[in-house]
mmCIF file of C-alpha atoms in Angstrom:
data_model
loop_
_atom_site.group_PDB
_atom_site.id
_atom_site.type_symbol
_atom_site.label_atom_id
_atom_site.label_comp_id
_atom_site.label_asym_id
_atom_site.label_seq_id
_atom_site.Cartn_x
_atom_site.Cartn_y
_atom_site.Cartn_z
ATOM 1 C CA MET A 1 -29.836 -1.858 32.769
ATOM 2 C CA THR A 2 -30.618 -4.640 31.069
ATOM 3 C CA ARG A 3 -28.032 -6.281 29.055
ATOM 4 C CA ARG A 4 -28.440 -7.229 25.552
ATOM 5 C CA THR A 5 -27.143 -9.593 22.918
ATOM 6 C CA PRO A 6 -26.867 -7.818 19.703
ATOM 7 C CA LEU A 7 -27.388 -11.053 17.452
ATOM 8 C CA ALA A 8 -25.537 -9.522 14.265
ATOM 9 C CA THR A 9 -22.302 -9.609 16.715
ATOM 10 C CA LEU A 10 -22.834 -13.330 17.729
ATOM 11 C CA ALA A 11 -23.933 -14.166 14.552
ATOM 12 C CA ALA A 12 -20.593 -12.759 13.111
ATOM 13 C CA ILE A 13 -18.655 -14.566 15.827
ATOM 14 C CA LEU A 14 -20.524 -17.866 15.059
ATOM 15 C CA THR A 15 -19.808 -17.329 11.169
ATOM 16 C CA THR A 16 -15.778 -16.770 11.937
ATOM 17 C CA LEU A 17 -15.693 -19.964 14.106
ATOM 18 C CA ALA A 18 -17.629 -22.096 11.279
ATOM 19 C CA LEU A 19 -14.919 -21.223 9.015
ATOM 20 C CA LEU A 20 -12.031 -22.675 11.014
ATOM 21 C CA GLY A 21 -9.786 -25.023 8.994
ATOM 22 C CA ALA A 22 -11.386 -24.108 5.809
ATOM 23 C CA CYS A 23 -8.320 -22.295 4.629
ATOM 24 C CA GLY A 24 -4.645 -22.438 5.507
ATOM 25 C CA VAL A 25 -1.954 -19.887 5.172
ATOM 26 C CA GLY A 26 0.708 -20.302 2.336
ATOM 27 C CA ASN A 27 -0.211 -23.910 1.657
ATOM 28 C CA TYR A 28 0.204 -25.143 4.964
ATOM 29 C CA PRO A 29 -3.157 -25.656 6.539
ATOM 30 C CA ASP A 30 -3.865 -24.059 10.099
ATOM 31 C CA THR A 31 -5.303 -26.261 13.290
ATOM 32 C CA PRO A 32 -8.688 -25.979 13.930
ATOM 33 C CA LEU A 33 -9.315 -23.320 16.770
ATOM 34 C CA PRO A 34 -10.138 -24.989 20.240
ATOM 35 C CA SER A 35 -13.655 -24.526 21.029
ATOM 36 C CA PRO A 36 -14.516 -21.084 22.312
ATOM 37 C CA THR A 37 -17.216 -22.238 24.223
ATOM 38 C CA PRO A 38 -16.737 -20.373 27.624
ATOM 39 C CA THR A 39 -16.722 -22.161 30.962
ATOM 40 C CA ALA A 40 -17.045 -20.058 34.455
ATOM 41 C CA THR A 41 -14.401 -20.965 36.964
ATOM 42 C CA ALA A 42 -13.428 -19.902 40.026
ATOM 43 C CA ALA A 43 -11.092 -17.389 40.946
ATOM 44 C CA PRO A 44 -7.780 -18.518 41.086
ATOM 45 C CA SER A 45 -5.962 -19.215 44.506
ATOM 46 C CA THR A 46 -4.495 -16.135 45.911
ATOM 47 C CA THR A 47 -2.059 -18.516 48.056
ATOM 48 C CA ALA A 48 -0.006 -19.546 45.084
ATOM 49 C CA PRO A 49 3.712 -19.078 45.330
ATOM 50 C CA ALA A 50 4.691 -15.905 44.053
ATOM 51 C CA PRO A 51 6.645 -15.922 40.631
ATOM 52 C CA PRO A 52 10.497 -16.019 41.063
ATOM 53 C CA ALA A 53 11.725 -12.246 41.424
ATOM 54 C CA CYS A 54 14.070 -11.243 38.205
ATOM 55 C CA ALA A 55 15.431 -7.529 37.370
ATOM 56 C CA ASN A 56 13.820 -7.177 34.092
ATOM 57 C CA PRO A 57 11.752 -9.715 32.507
ATOM 58 C CA THR A 58 11.996 -7.711 29.229
ATOM 59 C CA GLN A 59 15.413 -8.320 28.928
ATOM 60 C CA SER A 60 16.655 -10.686 25.933
ATOM 61 C CA TYR A 61 19.803 -11.771 24.265
ATOM 62 C CA ASP A 62 21.855 -9.784 22.527
ATOM 63 C CA PRO A 63 20.872 -9.866 18.482
ATOM 64 C CA VAL A 64 23.158 -11.495 16.074
ATOM 65 C CA PRO A 65 25.161 -8.769 14.163
ATOM 66 C CA SER A 66 23.321 -9.290 11.162
ATOM 67 C CA LEU A 67 20.966 -11.818 9.645
ATOM 68 C CA PRO A 68 22.779 -14.567 8.023
ATOM 69 C CA PRO A 69 21.975 -16.047 4.620
ATOM 70 C CA ALA A 70 19.410 -18.948 4.542
ATOM 71 C CA SER A 71 22.817 -21.246 3.785
ATOM 72 C CA ALA A 72 24.360 -20.418 6.954
ATOM 73 C CA LEU A 73 21.679 -21.000 9.186
ATOM 74 C CA THR A 74 22.226 -23.665 12.305
ATOM 75 C CA GLY A 75 20.778 -25.274 15.027
ATOM 76 C CA THR A 76 16.563 -24.604 15.149
ATOM 77 C CA LEU A 77 16.747 -22.571 12.260
ATOM 78 C CA ALA A 78 18.463 -24.687 10.188
ATOM 79 C CA ALA A 79 15.737 -27.359 10.640
ATOM 80 C CA ILE A 80 13.160 -24.704 9.830
ATOM 81 C CA ARG A 81 14.427 -24.014 6.744
ATOM 82 C CA ASP A 82 15.162 -27.553 5.890
ATOM 83 C CA ARG A 83 11.429 -28.366 6.601
ATOM 84 C CA GLY A 84 10.633 -25.333 4.329
ATOM 85 C CA TYR A 85 8.172 -23.783 6.167
ATOM 86 C CA LEU A 86 7.958 -22.017 9.825
ATOM 87 C CA VAL A 87 5.000 -23.040 12.354
ATOM 88 C CA ALA A 88 3.894 -20.408 14.634
ATOM 89 C CA GLY A 89 1.319 -20.628 17.381
ATOM 90 C CA VAL A 90 -1.358 -17.838 16.916
ATOM 91 C CA SER A 91 -4.664 -16.770 17.901
ATOM 92 C CA ALA A 92 -7.513 -16.747 15.281
ATOM 93 C CA ASP A 93 -10.176 -14.874 17.298
ATOM 94 C CA THR A 94 -8.077 -11.612 18.705
ATOM 95 C CA GLN A 95 -9.117 -8.941 16.553
ATOM 96 C CA LEU A 96 -6.647 -6.362 15.546
ATOM 97 C CA LEU A 97 -3.769 -9.248 16.382
ATOM 98 C CA GLY A 98 -4.557 -12.384 14.940
ATOM 99 C CA ALA A 99 -8.248 -12.977 13.952
ATOM 100 C CA ARG A 100 -9.711 -15.063 10.863
ATOM 101 C CA ASN A 101 -11.005 -12.680 8.215
ATOM 102 C CA PRO A 102 -14.897 -14.013 7.467
ATOM 103 C CA LEU A 103 -14.635 -13.338 4.162
ATOM 104 C CA SER A 104 -11.412 -14.424 3.134
ATOM 105 C CA GLY A 105 -10.950 -17.007 5.599
ATOM 106 C CA GLN A 106 -7.138 -16.113 6.353
ATOM 107 C CA ILE A 107 -6.029 -15.226 9.710
ATOM 108 C CA GLU A 108 -4.637 -11.650 9.593
ATOM 109 C CA GLY A 109 -3.587 -9.078 11.898
ATOM 110 C CA PHE A 110 -0.239 -7.383 13.602
ATOM 111 C CA ASP A 111 0.979 -10.756 15.151
ATOM 112 C CA ILE A 112 0.459 -12.440 11.907
ATOM 113 C CA ASP A 113 2.372 -9.791 9.908
ATOM 114 C CA LEU A 114 5.367 -10.428 12.483
ATOM 115 C CA VAL A 115 5.250 -14.495 11.563
ATOM 116 C CA ARG A 116 5.005 -13.229 8.040
ATOM 117 C CA ALA A 117 8.418 -10.976 8.961
ATOM 118 C CA ILE A 118 10.113 -13.715 10.231
ATOM 119 C CA ALA A 119 9.331 -16.304 7.454
ATOM 120 C CA THR A 120 10.407 -13.827 5.010
ATOM 121 C CA ALA A 121 13.740 -13.075 6.951
ATOM 122 C CA ILE A 122 14.354 -17.246 6.783
ATOM 123 C CA PHE A 123 12.717 -18.165 3.548
ATOM 124 C CA GLY A 124 12.358 -14.337 1.647
ATOM 125 C CA ASP A 125 8.576 -15.792 1.339
ATOM 126 C CA PRO A 126 5.876 -14.350 3.851
ATOM 127 C CA GLY A 127 3.917 -17.076 3.053
ATOM 128 C CA LYS A 128 5.766 -20.230 4.261
ATOM 129 C CA VAL A 129 4.114 -20.569 7.414
ATOM 130 C CA LYS A 130 2.018 -22.757 9.086
ATOM 131 C CA LEU A 131 -0.258 -21.105 11.391
ATOM 132 C CA VAL A 132 -0.956 -23.315 14.672
ATOM 133 C CA VAL A 133 -4.193 -21.702 16.100
ATOM 134 C CA ILE A 134 -4.013 -22.123 20.062
ATOM 135 C CA THR A 135 -5.533 -20.620 23.207
ATOM 136 C CA ALA A 136 -3.568 -18.611 26.002
ATOM 137 C CA SER A 137 -3.023 -21.483 28.010
ATOM 138 C CA GLN A 138 -1.749 -23.374 25.362
ATOM 139 C CA ARG A 139 1.255 -21.102 24.506
ATOM 140 C CA ILE A 140 3.915 -22.782 26.726
ATOM 141 C CA PRO A 141 3.125 -26.106 26.413
ATOM 142 C CA VAL A 142 2.983 -25.991 22.548
ATOM 143 C CA LEU A 143 6.875 -24.605 22.614
ATOM 144 C CA GLN A 144 8.113 -27.097 25.333
ATOM 145 C CA ASN A 145 6.650 -29.790 23.271
ATOM 146 C CA ARG A 146 8.194 -28.432 19.861
ATOM 147 C CA THR A 147 4.555 -28.627 18.303
ATOM 148 C CA VAL A 148 5.575 -25.048 16.970
ATOM 149 C CA ASP A 149 8.730 -22.972 16.573
ATOM 150 C CA VAL A 150 7.554 -19.687 17.805
ATOM 151 C CA VAL A 151 4.487 -18.281 19.624
ATOM 152 C CA VAL A 152 3.561 -14.766 18.276
ATOM 153 C CA ARG A 153 0.230 -14.390 20.080
ATOM 154 C CA ASN A 154 -0.163 -11.097 22.379
ATOM 155 C CA MET A 155 2.272 -12.663 24.936
ATOM 156 C CA THR A 156 3.289 -10.700 28.116
ATOM 157 C CA GLN A 157 6.735 -11.335 29.281
ATOM 158 C CA THR A 158 7.079 -11.987 32.889
ATOM 159 C CA CYS A 159 10.043 -13.526 35.144
ATOM 160 C CA ALA A 160 8.057 -16.302 35.655
ATOM 161 C CA ARG A 161 7.538 -17.330 31.915
ATOM 162 C CA TRP A 162 11.048 -16.867 31.656
ATOM 163 C CA ASN A 163 11.319 -19.993 33.460
ATOM 164 C CA ASP A 164 9.814 -21.875 30.897
ATOM 165 C CA VAL A 165 10.446 -20.405 27.327
ATOM 166 C CA ALA A 166 12.713 -17.456 25.864
ATOM 167 C CA PHE A 167 11.676 -14.316 24.591
ATOM 168 C CA SER A 168 12.443 -11.997 22.034
ATOM 169 C CA SER A 169 13.103 -8.292 22.747
ATOM 170 C CA VAL A 170 9.744 -6.301 23.387
ATOM 171 C CA TYR A 171 7.466 -6.203 19.855
ATOM 172 C CA TYR A 172 4.829 -4.082 21.452
ATOM 173 C CA GLN A 173 3.986 -2.226 24.675
ATOM 174 C CA ALA A 174 0.201 -2.906 25.893
ATOM 175 C CA GLY A 175 -1.483 -2.509 28.947
ATOM 176 C CA GLN A 176 -4.471 -3.944 30.785
ATOM 177 C CA LYS A 177 -7.660 -2.339 31.019
ATOM 178 C CA ILE A 178 -11.255 -3.106 31.731
ATOM 179 C CA LEU A 179 -14.201 -3.460 28.627
ATOM 180 C CA VAL A 180 -17.782 -2.642 30.488
ATOM 181 C CA PRO A 181 -21.340 -1.792 29.204
ATOM 182 C CA LYS A 182 -21.624 1.998 27.742
ATOM 183 C CA GLY A 183 -22.846 4.168 30.003
ATOM 184 C CA SER A 184 -21.107 2.402 33.120
ATOM 185 C CA ALA A 185 -19.103 4.492 35.737
ATOM 186 C CA ALA A 186 -16.319 2.016 36.051
ATOM 187 C CA THR A 187 -12.951 2.863 34.885
ATOM 188 C CA THR A 188 -10.923 0.419 36.601
ATOM 189 C CA LEU A 189 -11.042 -2.851 38.396
ATOM 190 C CA GLU A 190 -11.171 -0.992 41.437
ATOM 191 C CA ASP A 191 -14.357 -0.024 40.515
ATOM 192 C CA LEU A 192 -15.748 -3.615 40.030
ATOM 193 C CA LYS A 193 -15.995 -4.897 43.475
ATOM 194 C CA GLY A 194 -18.930 -7.624 43.507
ATOM 195 C CA LYS A 195 -19.117 -7.797 39.875
ATOM 196 C CA ARG A 196 -18.265 -10.452 37.535
ATOM 197 C CA VAL A 197 -15.212 -9.961 35.442
ATOM 198 C CA CYS A 198 -13.758 -12.335 32.816
ATOM 199 C CA ALA A 199 -10.445 -13.388 31.671
ATOM 200 C CA PRO A 200 -8.973 -16.016 29.735
ATOM 201 C CA THR A 201 -7.354 -18.955 32.141
ATOM 202 C CA GLY A 202 -3.773 -18.938 32.025
ATOM 203 C CA THR A 203 -3.267 -15.287 31.249
ATOM 204 C CA SER A 204 -1.482 -12.718 33.245
ATOM 205 C CA SER A 205 -4.710 -10.577 33.181
ATOM 206 C CA MET A 206 -6.609 -13.347 35.016
ATOM 207 C CA ALA A 207 -3.440 -13.688 37.303
ATOM 208 C CA LYS A 208 -3.865 -9.709 38.125
ATOM 209 C CA LEU A 209 -7.628 -10.310 39.038
ATOM 210 C CA ALA A 210 -6.298 -12.336 42.272
ATOM 211 C CA GLU A 211 -5.171 -8.949 43.473
ATOM 212 C CA TYR A 212 -8.608 -7.345 43.722
ATOM 213 C CA ALA A 213 -10.446 -8.476 46.836
ATOM 214 C CA GLY A 214 -14.367 -8.646 45.918
ATOM 215 C CA VAL A 215 -13.901 -8.778 42.309
ATOM 216 C CA VAL A 216 -15.631 -12.115 41.332
ATOM 217 C CA ALA A 217 -12.839 -13.763 38.400
ATOM 218 C CA VAL A 218 -14.726 -15.792 35.731
ATOM 219 C CA GLY A 219 -12.899 -17.504 33.298
ATOM 220 C CA SER A 220 -12.998 -18.665 29.622
ATOM 221 C CA ASP A 221 -10.619 -20.144 26.947
ATOM 222 C CA THR A 222 -10.661 -17.208 24.824
ATOM 223 C CA HIS A 223 -11.570 -13.325 24.889
ATOM 224 C CA THR A 224 -14.277 -14.054 22.368
ATOM 225 C CA GLY A 225 -15.638 -16.477 25.185
ATOM 226 C CA CYS A 226 -15.544 -13.591 27.574
ATOM 227 C CA LEU A 227 -17.519 -11.533 24.732
ATOM 228 C CA VAL A 228 -20.117 -14.074 24.437
ATOM 229 C CA LEU A 229 -20.600 -14.330 28.298
ATOM 230 C CA PHE A 230 -20.690 -10.233 28.386
ATOM 231 C CA GLN A 231 -23.211 -10.239 25.835
ATOM 232 C CA GLN A 232 -25.574 -12.845 27.512
ATOM 233 C CA SER A 233 -25.038 -10.655 30.736
ATOM 234 C CA GLN A 234 -23.179 -13.905 32.349
ATOM 235 C CA VAL A 235 -20.256 -11.331 33.632
ATOM 236 C CA ASP A 236 -20.145 -7.759 33.904
ATOM 237 C CA ALA A 237 -16.943 -6.783 32.551
ATOM 238 C CA ILE A 238 -13.974 -8.132 30.684
ATOM 239 C CA THR A 239 -10.402 -7.568 31.436
ATOM 240 C CA GLY A 240 -7.309 -7.962 29.136
ATOM 241 C CA ASP A 241 -4.800 -5.923 26.958
ATOM 242 C CA ASP A 242 -6.014 -2.536 25.581
ATOM 243 C CA THR A 243 -5.245 -4.074 22.111
ATOM 244 C CA VAL A 244 -7.399 -7.189 23.001
ATOM 245 C CA LEU A 245 -10.065 -5.057 24.286
ATOM 246 C CA ALA A 246 -10.195 -2.750 21.803
ATOM 247 C CA GLY A 247 -10.923 -5.655 18.909
ATOM 248 C CA LEU A 248 -13.697 -6.842 21.257
ATOM 249 C CA ALA A 249 -15.304 -3.148 21.204
ATOM 250 C CA ALA A 250 -15.046 -3.213 17.835
ATOM 251 C CA GLN A 251 -17.621 -6.092 17.635
ATOM 252 C CA ASP A 252 -19.977 -4.793 20.151
ATOM 253 C CA PRO A 253 -21.718 -1.147 20.108
ATOM 254 C CA TYR A 254 -22.923 -1.319 23.482
ATOM 255 C CA ALA A 255 -19.127 -1.855 24.956
ATOM 256 C CA THR A 256 -16.494 0.413 25.806
ATOM 257 C CA VAL A 257 -12.603 0.588 27.164
ATOM 258 C CA PRO A 258 -12.998 3.528 29.292
ATOM 259 C CA ALA A 259 -10.204 6.190 28.806
ATOM 260 C CA GLY A 260 -7.310 6.481 31.329
ATOM 261 C CA PRO A 261 -4.067 5.053 32.491
ATOM 262 C CA ALA A 262 -3.399 1.049 31.966
ATOM 263 C CA ILE A 263 -3.636 -1.128 35.296
ATOM 264 C CA THR A 264 -0.667 -3.092 34.350
ATOM 265 C CA SER A 265 2.488 -2.760 31.703
ATOM 266 C CA GLU A 266 2.226 -5.779 29.104
ATOM 267 C CA PRO A 267 5.300 -5.933 27.158
ATOM 268 C CA TYR A 268 4.604 -8.512 24.059
ATOM 269 C CA GLY A 269 7.459 -10.597 23.235
ATOM 270 C CA VAL A 270 8.067 -13.934 20.479
ATOM 271 C CA ALA A 271 8.101 -16.554 22.551
ATOM 272 C CA PHE A 272 10.637 -19.624 21.851
ATOM 273 C CA ASN A 273 11.540 -23.169 23.194
ATOM 274 C CA LYS A 274 14.023 -22.025 25.886
ATOM 275 C CA ASP A 275 16.751 -23.705 24.402
ATOM 276 C CA ASP A 276 16.695 -21.570 21.095
ATOM 277 C CA ARG A 277 18.689 -18.906 22.181
ATOM 278 C CA GLY A 278 20.513 -18.628 18.757
ATOM 279 C CA PHE A 279 16.519 -18.075 16.883
ATOM 280 C CA VAL A 280 15.730 -15.481 19.232
ATOM 281 C CA GLN A 281 19.327 -13.554 18.746
ATOM 282 C CA TYR A 282 18.189 -13.705 15.032
ATOM 283 C CA VAL A 283 14.540 -12.194 15.539
ATOM 284 C CA ASN A 284 15.866 -9.692 17.878
ATOM 285 C CA ARG A 285 18.154 -8.890 14.800
ATOM 286 C CA LEU A 286 15.058 -8.644 12.523
ATOM 287 C CA LEU A 287 13.313 -6.445 15.276
ATOM 288 C CA GLU A 288 15.886 -4.035 15.224
ATOM 289 C CA GLN A 289 15.759 -3.988 11.500
ATOM 290 C CA MET A 290 11.895 -3.304 11.451
ATOM 291 C CA ARG A 291 11.940 -0.499 13.697
ATOM 292 C CA ALA A 292 14.598 0.964 11.848
ATOM 293 C CA ASP A 293 13.433 0.575 8.579
ATOM 294 C CA GLY A 294 9.589 1.585 9.201
ATOM 295 C CA ARG A 295 7.723 -1.799 8.914
ATOM 296 C CA TRP A 296 7.115 -1.742 12.518
ATOM 297 C CA LYS A 297 5.156 1.549 12.144
ATOM 298 C CA ALA A 298 3.525 0.245 8.985
ATOM 299 C CA MET A 299 2.048 -2.695 10.688
ATOM 300 C CA TYR A 300 1.184 -0.481 13.663
ATOM 301 C CA ASP A 301 -0.760 1.879 11.063
ATOM 302 C CA ARG A 302 -2.498 -1.073 9.392
ATOM 303 C CA TRP A 303 -3.704 -2.682 12.288
ATOM 304 C CA LEU A 304 -3.681 -0.416 15.307
ATOM 305 C CA ALA A 305 -3.944 3.348 14.848
ATOM 306 C CA GLY A 306 -7.788 3.406 13.878
ATOM 307 C CA PRO A 307 -8.896 2.074 17.334
ATOM 308 C CA LEU A 308 -5.448 3.003 19.300
ATOM 309 C CA GLY A 309 -4.388 6.624 17.633
ATOM 310 C CA PRO A 310 -1.381 7.358 16.089
ATOM 311 C CA ALA A 311 1.526 5.134 16.036
ATOM 312 C CA PRO A 312 4.261 5.650 18.917
ATOM 313 C CA ALA A 313 7.584 4.934 18.777
ATOM 314 C CA PRO A 314 8.709 1.228 18.628
ATOM 315 C CA PRO A 315 9.220 -0.372 22.218
ATOM 316 C CA ALA A 316 12.928 0.371 22.932
ATOM 317 C CA PRO A 317 14.829 -3.089 23.228
ATOM 318 C CA THR A 318 16.577 -4.413 26.439
ATOM 319 C CA TYR A 319 19.661 -6.716 25.909
ATOM 320 C CA GLY A 320 22.351 -8.160 27.693
ATOM 321 C CA ARG A 321 20.521 -11.423 29.216
ATOM 322 C CA GLY A 322 23.003 -13.983 30.519
#
């Protein structure tokens, strides 16, 4: 079957990219989105050292007993308070989670609502944020060099990543699936041997591709870059978290995410500089409140209920990390 390129879809993508930098969030302009021009890469080496084992990558630090008033904040939280706004690393092209609205120019989605909830807890004002648009591969470096205070960008908690950053308790439980052309018989990566499958570089989705012999891995900076390759027939499928793929399918009427169990478990956590334990504990208490008072469900219903169905119970937190 000959693949096609929906011109309206590509035009919408290009329009979105052209708006980058045109409008900030709050009064703090966000940084330009790195170029999504996709670049094919070789499959990741299967001989790379395995990540260190750990008992549970979703185990985080115990939450503080209650959220302290702004005047009582210490450490990194006090520095953020004194600066006057929170700096968050986010996506601007991940539909439903963090994507720029082409009409308003504002970045919005489930992850962005969570960033605003953190700002509200610190400042009492959801607008006191600066959104720094980053690619998936930039998530750890921008925390290590403190370009940002937090990363809220559909980031899966793994044992290996705990060596470089710290995570909150799980705020969303996703799973890796595939996106294929409508009419395809493929339902999982096992069905794509000999096919070209795209995933963003530096992601757990790309790492998973290395486990499937015969699948040709193709890298791109972003999932939007993968979608462009898919629409140009340069790749046969895309793999990623179900939340991300649902957003891509909403942009392409010829694409679908097959029903069935997820290939992996992808627990999302808010990521921090690994030295910011107190900040992690603060956000863990905030997440406890959001699970209990309905804010988590309201966020889900706003962004994810349409493509993914009724809200599940919020992910149960796991604490006790030493």
